[in-house]
Short mmCIF file of N, CA and C in Angstrom, two decimals:
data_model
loop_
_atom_site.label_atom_id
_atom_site.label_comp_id
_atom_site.label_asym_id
_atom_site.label_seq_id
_atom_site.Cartn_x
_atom_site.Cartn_y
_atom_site.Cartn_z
N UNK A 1130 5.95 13.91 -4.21
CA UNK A 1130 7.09 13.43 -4.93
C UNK A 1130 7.16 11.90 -4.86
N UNK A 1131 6.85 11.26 -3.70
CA UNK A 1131 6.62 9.82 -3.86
C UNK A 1131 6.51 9.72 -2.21
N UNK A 1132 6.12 8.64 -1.79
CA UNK A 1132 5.59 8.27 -0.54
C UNK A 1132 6.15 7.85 1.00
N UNK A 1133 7.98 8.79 0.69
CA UNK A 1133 9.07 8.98 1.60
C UNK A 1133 9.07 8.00 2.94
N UNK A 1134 9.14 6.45 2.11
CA UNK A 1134 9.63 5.57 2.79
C UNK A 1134 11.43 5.00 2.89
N UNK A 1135 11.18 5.58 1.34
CA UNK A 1135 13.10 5.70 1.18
C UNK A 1135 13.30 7.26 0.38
N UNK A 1136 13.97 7.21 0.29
CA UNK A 1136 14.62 8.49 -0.47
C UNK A 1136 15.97 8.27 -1.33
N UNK A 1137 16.39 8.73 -1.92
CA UNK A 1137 17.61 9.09 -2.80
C UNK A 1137 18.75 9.03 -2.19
N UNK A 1138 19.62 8.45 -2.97
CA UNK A 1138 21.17 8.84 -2.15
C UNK A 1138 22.40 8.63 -3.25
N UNK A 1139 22.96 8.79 -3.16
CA UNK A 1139 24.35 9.31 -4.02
C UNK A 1139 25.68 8.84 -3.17
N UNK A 1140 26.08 7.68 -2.98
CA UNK A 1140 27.28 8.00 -2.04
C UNK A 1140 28.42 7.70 -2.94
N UNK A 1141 29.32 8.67 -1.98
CA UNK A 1141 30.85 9.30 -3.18
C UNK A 1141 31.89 7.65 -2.78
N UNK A 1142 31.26 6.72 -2.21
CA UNK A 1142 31.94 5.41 -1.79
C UNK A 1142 31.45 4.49 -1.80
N UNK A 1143 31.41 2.95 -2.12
CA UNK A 1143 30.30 2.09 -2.18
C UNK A 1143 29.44 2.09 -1.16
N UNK A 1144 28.85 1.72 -1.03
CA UNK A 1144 27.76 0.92 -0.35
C UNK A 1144 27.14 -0.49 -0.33
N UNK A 1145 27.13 -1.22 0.92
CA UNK A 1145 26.62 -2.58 0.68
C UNK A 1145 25.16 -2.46 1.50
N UNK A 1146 24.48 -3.79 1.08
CA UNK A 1146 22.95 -3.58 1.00
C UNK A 1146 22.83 -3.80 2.95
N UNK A 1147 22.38 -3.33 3.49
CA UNK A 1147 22.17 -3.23 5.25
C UNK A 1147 23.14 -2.14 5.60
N UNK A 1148 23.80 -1.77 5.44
CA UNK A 1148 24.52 -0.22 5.59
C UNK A 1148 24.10 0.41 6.45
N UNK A 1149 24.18 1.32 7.38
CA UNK A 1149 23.51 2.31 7.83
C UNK A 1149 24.14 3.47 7.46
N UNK A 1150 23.26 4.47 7.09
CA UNK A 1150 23.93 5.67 6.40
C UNK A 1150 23.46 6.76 7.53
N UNK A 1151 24.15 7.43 7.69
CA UNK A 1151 23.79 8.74 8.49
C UNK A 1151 24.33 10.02 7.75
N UNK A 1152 23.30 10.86 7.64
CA UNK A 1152 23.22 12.56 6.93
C UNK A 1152 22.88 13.18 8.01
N UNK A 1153 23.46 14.27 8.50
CA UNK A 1153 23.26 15.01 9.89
C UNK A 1153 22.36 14.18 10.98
N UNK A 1154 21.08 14.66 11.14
CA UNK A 1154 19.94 13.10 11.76
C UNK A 1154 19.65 12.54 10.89
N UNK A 1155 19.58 12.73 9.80
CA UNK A 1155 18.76 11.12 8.84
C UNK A 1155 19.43 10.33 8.68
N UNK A 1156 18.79 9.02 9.43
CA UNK A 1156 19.17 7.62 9.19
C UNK A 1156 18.96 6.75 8.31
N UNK A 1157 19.56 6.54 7.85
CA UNK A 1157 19.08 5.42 6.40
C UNK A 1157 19.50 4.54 6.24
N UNK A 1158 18.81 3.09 5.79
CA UNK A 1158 19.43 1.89 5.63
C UNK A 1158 19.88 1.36 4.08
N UNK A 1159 20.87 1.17 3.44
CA UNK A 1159 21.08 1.00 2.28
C UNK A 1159 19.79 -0.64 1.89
N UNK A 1160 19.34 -0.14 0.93
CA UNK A 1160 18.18 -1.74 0.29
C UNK A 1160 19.06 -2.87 -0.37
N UNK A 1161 20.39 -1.98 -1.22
CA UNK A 1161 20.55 -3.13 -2.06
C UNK A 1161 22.02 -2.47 -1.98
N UNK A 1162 23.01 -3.68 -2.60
CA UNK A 1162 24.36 -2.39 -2.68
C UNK A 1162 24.58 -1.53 -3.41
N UNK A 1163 25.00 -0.20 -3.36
CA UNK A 1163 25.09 1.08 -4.06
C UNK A 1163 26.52 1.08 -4.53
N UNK A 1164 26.75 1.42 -6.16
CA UNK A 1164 28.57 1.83 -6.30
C UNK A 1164 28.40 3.40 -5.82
N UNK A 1165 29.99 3.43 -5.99
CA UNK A 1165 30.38 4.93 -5.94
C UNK A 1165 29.81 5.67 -6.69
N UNK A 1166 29.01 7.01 -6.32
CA UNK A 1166 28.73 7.62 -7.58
C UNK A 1166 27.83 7.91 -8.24
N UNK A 1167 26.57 6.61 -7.88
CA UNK A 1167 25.86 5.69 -8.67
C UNK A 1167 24.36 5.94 -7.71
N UNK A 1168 23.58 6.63 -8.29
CA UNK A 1168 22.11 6.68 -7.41
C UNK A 1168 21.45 5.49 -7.08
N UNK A 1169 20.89 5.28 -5.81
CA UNK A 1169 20.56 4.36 -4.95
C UNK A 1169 19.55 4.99 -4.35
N UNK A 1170 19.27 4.08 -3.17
CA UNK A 1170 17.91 4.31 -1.82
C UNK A 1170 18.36 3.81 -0.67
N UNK A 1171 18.15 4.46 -0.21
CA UNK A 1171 18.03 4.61 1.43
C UNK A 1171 16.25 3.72 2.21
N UNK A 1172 16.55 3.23 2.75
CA UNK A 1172 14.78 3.03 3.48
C UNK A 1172 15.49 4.09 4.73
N UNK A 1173 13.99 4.80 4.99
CA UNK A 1173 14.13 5.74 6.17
C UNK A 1173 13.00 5.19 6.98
N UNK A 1174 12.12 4.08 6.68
CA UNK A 1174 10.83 3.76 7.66
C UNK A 1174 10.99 2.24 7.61
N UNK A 1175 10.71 1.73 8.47
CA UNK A 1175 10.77 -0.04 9.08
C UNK A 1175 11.46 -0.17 9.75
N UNK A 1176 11.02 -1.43 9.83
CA UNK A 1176 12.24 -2.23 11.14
C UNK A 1176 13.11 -2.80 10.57
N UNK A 1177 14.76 -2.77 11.13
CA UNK A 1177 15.80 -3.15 10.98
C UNK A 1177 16.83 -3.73 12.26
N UNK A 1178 17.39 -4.70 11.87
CA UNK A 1178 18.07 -5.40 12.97
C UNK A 1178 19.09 -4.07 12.91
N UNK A 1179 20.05 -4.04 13.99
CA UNK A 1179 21.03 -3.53 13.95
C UNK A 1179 22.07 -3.94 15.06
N UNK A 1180 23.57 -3.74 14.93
CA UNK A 1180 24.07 -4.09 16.14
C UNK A 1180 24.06 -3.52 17.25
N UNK A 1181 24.40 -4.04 18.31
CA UNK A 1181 24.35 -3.36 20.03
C UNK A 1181 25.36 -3.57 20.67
N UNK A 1182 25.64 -2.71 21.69
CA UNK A 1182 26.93 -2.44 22.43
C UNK A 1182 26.12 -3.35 23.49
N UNK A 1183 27.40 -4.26 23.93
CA UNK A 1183 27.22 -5.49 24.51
C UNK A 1183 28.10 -4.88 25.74
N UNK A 1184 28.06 -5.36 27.08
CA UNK A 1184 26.44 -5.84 27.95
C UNK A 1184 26.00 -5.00 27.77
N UNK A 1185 24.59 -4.49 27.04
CA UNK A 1185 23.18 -3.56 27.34
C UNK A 1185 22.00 -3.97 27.29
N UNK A 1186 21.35 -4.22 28.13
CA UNK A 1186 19.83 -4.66 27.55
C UNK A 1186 19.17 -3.43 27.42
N UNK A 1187 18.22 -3.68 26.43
CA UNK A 1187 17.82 -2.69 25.48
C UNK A 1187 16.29 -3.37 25.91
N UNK A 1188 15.09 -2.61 26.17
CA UNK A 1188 13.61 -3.05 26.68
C UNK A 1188 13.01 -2.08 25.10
N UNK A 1189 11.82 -2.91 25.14
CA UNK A 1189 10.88 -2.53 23.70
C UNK A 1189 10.64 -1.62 24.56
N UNK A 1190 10.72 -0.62 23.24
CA UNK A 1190 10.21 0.52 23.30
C UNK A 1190 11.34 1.57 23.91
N UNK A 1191 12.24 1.35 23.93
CA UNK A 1191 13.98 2.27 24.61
C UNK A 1191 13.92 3.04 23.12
N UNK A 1192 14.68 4.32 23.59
CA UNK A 1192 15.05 4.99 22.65
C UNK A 1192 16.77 4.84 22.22
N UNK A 1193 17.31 4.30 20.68
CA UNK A 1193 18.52 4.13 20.86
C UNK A 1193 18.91 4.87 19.67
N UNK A 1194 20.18 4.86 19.87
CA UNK A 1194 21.10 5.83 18.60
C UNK A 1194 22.03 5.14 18.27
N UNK A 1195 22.52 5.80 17.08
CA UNK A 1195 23.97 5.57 16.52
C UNK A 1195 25.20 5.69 16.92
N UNK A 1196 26.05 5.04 17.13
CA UNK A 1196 27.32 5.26 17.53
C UNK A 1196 28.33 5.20 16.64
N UNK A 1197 28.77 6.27 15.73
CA UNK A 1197 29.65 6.07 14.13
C UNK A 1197 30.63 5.64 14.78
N UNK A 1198 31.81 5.55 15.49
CA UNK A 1198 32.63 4.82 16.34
C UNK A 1198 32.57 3.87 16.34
N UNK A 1199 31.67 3.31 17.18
CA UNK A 1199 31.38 1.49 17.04
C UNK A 1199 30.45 1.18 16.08
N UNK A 1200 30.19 1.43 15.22
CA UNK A 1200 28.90 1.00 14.21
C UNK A 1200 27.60 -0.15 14.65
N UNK A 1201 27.49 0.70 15.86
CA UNK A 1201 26.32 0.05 16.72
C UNK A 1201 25.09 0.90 17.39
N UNK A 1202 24.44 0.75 18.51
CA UNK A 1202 23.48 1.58 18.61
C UNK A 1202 23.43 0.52 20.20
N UNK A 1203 23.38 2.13 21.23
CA UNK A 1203 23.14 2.22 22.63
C UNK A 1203 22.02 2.94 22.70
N UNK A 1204 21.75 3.38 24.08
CA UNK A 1204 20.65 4.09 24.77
C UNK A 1204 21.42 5.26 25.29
N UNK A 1205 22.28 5.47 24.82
CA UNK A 1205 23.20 7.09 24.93
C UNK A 1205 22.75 8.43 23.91
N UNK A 1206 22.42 9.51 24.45
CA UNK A 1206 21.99 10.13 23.36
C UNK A 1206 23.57 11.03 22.87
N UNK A 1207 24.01 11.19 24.38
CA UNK A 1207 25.42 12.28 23.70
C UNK A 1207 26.05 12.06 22.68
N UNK A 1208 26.05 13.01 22.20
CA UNK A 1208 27.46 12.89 20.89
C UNK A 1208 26.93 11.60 19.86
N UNK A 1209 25.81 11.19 19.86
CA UNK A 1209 25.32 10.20 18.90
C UNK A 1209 23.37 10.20 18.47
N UNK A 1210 23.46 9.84 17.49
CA UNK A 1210 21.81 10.07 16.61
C UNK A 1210 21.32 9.32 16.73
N UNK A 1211 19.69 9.77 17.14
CA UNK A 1211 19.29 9.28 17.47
C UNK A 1211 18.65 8.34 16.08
N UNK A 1212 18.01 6.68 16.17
CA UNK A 1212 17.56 5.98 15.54
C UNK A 1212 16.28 5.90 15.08
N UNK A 1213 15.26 5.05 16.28
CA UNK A 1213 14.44 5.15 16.65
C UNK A 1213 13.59 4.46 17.97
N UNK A 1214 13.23 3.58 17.89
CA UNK A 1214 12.82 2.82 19.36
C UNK A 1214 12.81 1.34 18.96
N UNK A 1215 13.36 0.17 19.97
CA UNK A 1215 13.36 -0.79 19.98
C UNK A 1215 12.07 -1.37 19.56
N UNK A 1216 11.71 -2.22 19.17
CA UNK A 1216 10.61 -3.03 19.01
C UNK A 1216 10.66 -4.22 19.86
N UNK A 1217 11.20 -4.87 20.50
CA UNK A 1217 11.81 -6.18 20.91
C UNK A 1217 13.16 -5.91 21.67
N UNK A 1218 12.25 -6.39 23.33
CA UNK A 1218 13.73 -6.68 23.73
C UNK A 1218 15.01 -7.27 23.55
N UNK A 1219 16.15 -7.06 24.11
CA UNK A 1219 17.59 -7.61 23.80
C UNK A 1219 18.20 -7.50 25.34
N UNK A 1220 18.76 -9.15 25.66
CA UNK A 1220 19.24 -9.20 26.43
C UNK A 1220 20.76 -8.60 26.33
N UNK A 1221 21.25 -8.52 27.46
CA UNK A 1221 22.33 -7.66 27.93
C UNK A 1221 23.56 -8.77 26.82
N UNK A 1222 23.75 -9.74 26.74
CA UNK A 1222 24.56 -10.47 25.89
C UNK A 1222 23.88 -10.62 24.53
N UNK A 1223 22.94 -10.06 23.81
CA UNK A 1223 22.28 -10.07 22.65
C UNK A 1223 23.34 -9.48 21.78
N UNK A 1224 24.00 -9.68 20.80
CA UNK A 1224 24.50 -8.99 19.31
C UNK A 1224 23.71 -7.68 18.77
N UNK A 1225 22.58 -8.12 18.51
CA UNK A 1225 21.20 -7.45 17.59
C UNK A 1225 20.14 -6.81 18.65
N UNK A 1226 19.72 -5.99 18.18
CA UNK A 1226 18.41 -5.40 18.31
C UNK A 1226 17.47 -5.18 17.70
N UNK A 1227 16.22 -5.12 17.54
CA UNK A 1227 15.08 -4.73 16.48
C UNK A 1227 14.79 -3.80 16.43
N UNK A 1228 15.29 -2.51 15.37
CA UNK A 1228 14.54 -1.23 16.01
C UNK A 1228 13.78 -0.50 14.94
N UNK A 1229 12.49 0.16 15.14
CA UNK A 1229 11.87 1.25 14.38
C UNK A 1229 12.50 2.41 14.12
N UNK A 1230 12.72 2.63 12.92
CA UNK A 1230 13.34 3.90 12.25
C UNK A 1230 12.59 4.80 12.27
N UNK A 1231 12.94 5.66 13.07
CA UNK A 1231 11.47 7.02 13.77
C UNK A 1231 12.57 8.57 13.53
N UNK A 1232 12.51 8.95 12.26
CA UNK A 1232 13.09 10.51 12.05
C UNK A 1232 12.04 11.09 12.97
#
């Protein structure tokens, strides 16, 4: 069907372009901004900055998730989805993280 680096998406609410979208586990990053309604893409493979729950240092190669609550991403798996793995450390006062999007 095509080479499922992004995929399709439909959201019933806008969307702006860096978004993170979550569908049960699939994580997706919006490419560009999406209207309501209005078919779009998701990237489901690369690296993407994302935010981090501060103090955490996060070591390349940690496994981190989503936190829909804080619209950030820890090294907690409970009750939150998983992402994929850091690429680049982040100190414990870092904002950002670098992480690989690994469904």
């Amino acid at each position: 069907v095509h080479d499922g680096r992004s995929i399709d998406y439909t959201p019933s609410s806008a969307v702006t372009a860096g978004d993170v979208v979550v569908q049960a586990d699939l994580v997706g990053i919006a490419k560009v901004d999406i209207e309501a309604n209005r078919l779009g893409a998701l990237a489901v493979e690369g690296v993407f900055e994302f935010p981090k729950e501060a103090p955490l240092a996060i070591a390349a190669g940690d496994k981190v998730y989503w936190v829909a609550a804080n619209s950030n991403v820890n090294k907690t798996a409970l009750n939150n989805v998983y992402v994929g793995k850091a690429v680049k450390a982040a100190a414990e006062a870092a904002t950002t993280v670098l992480v690989r999007l690994d469904q």
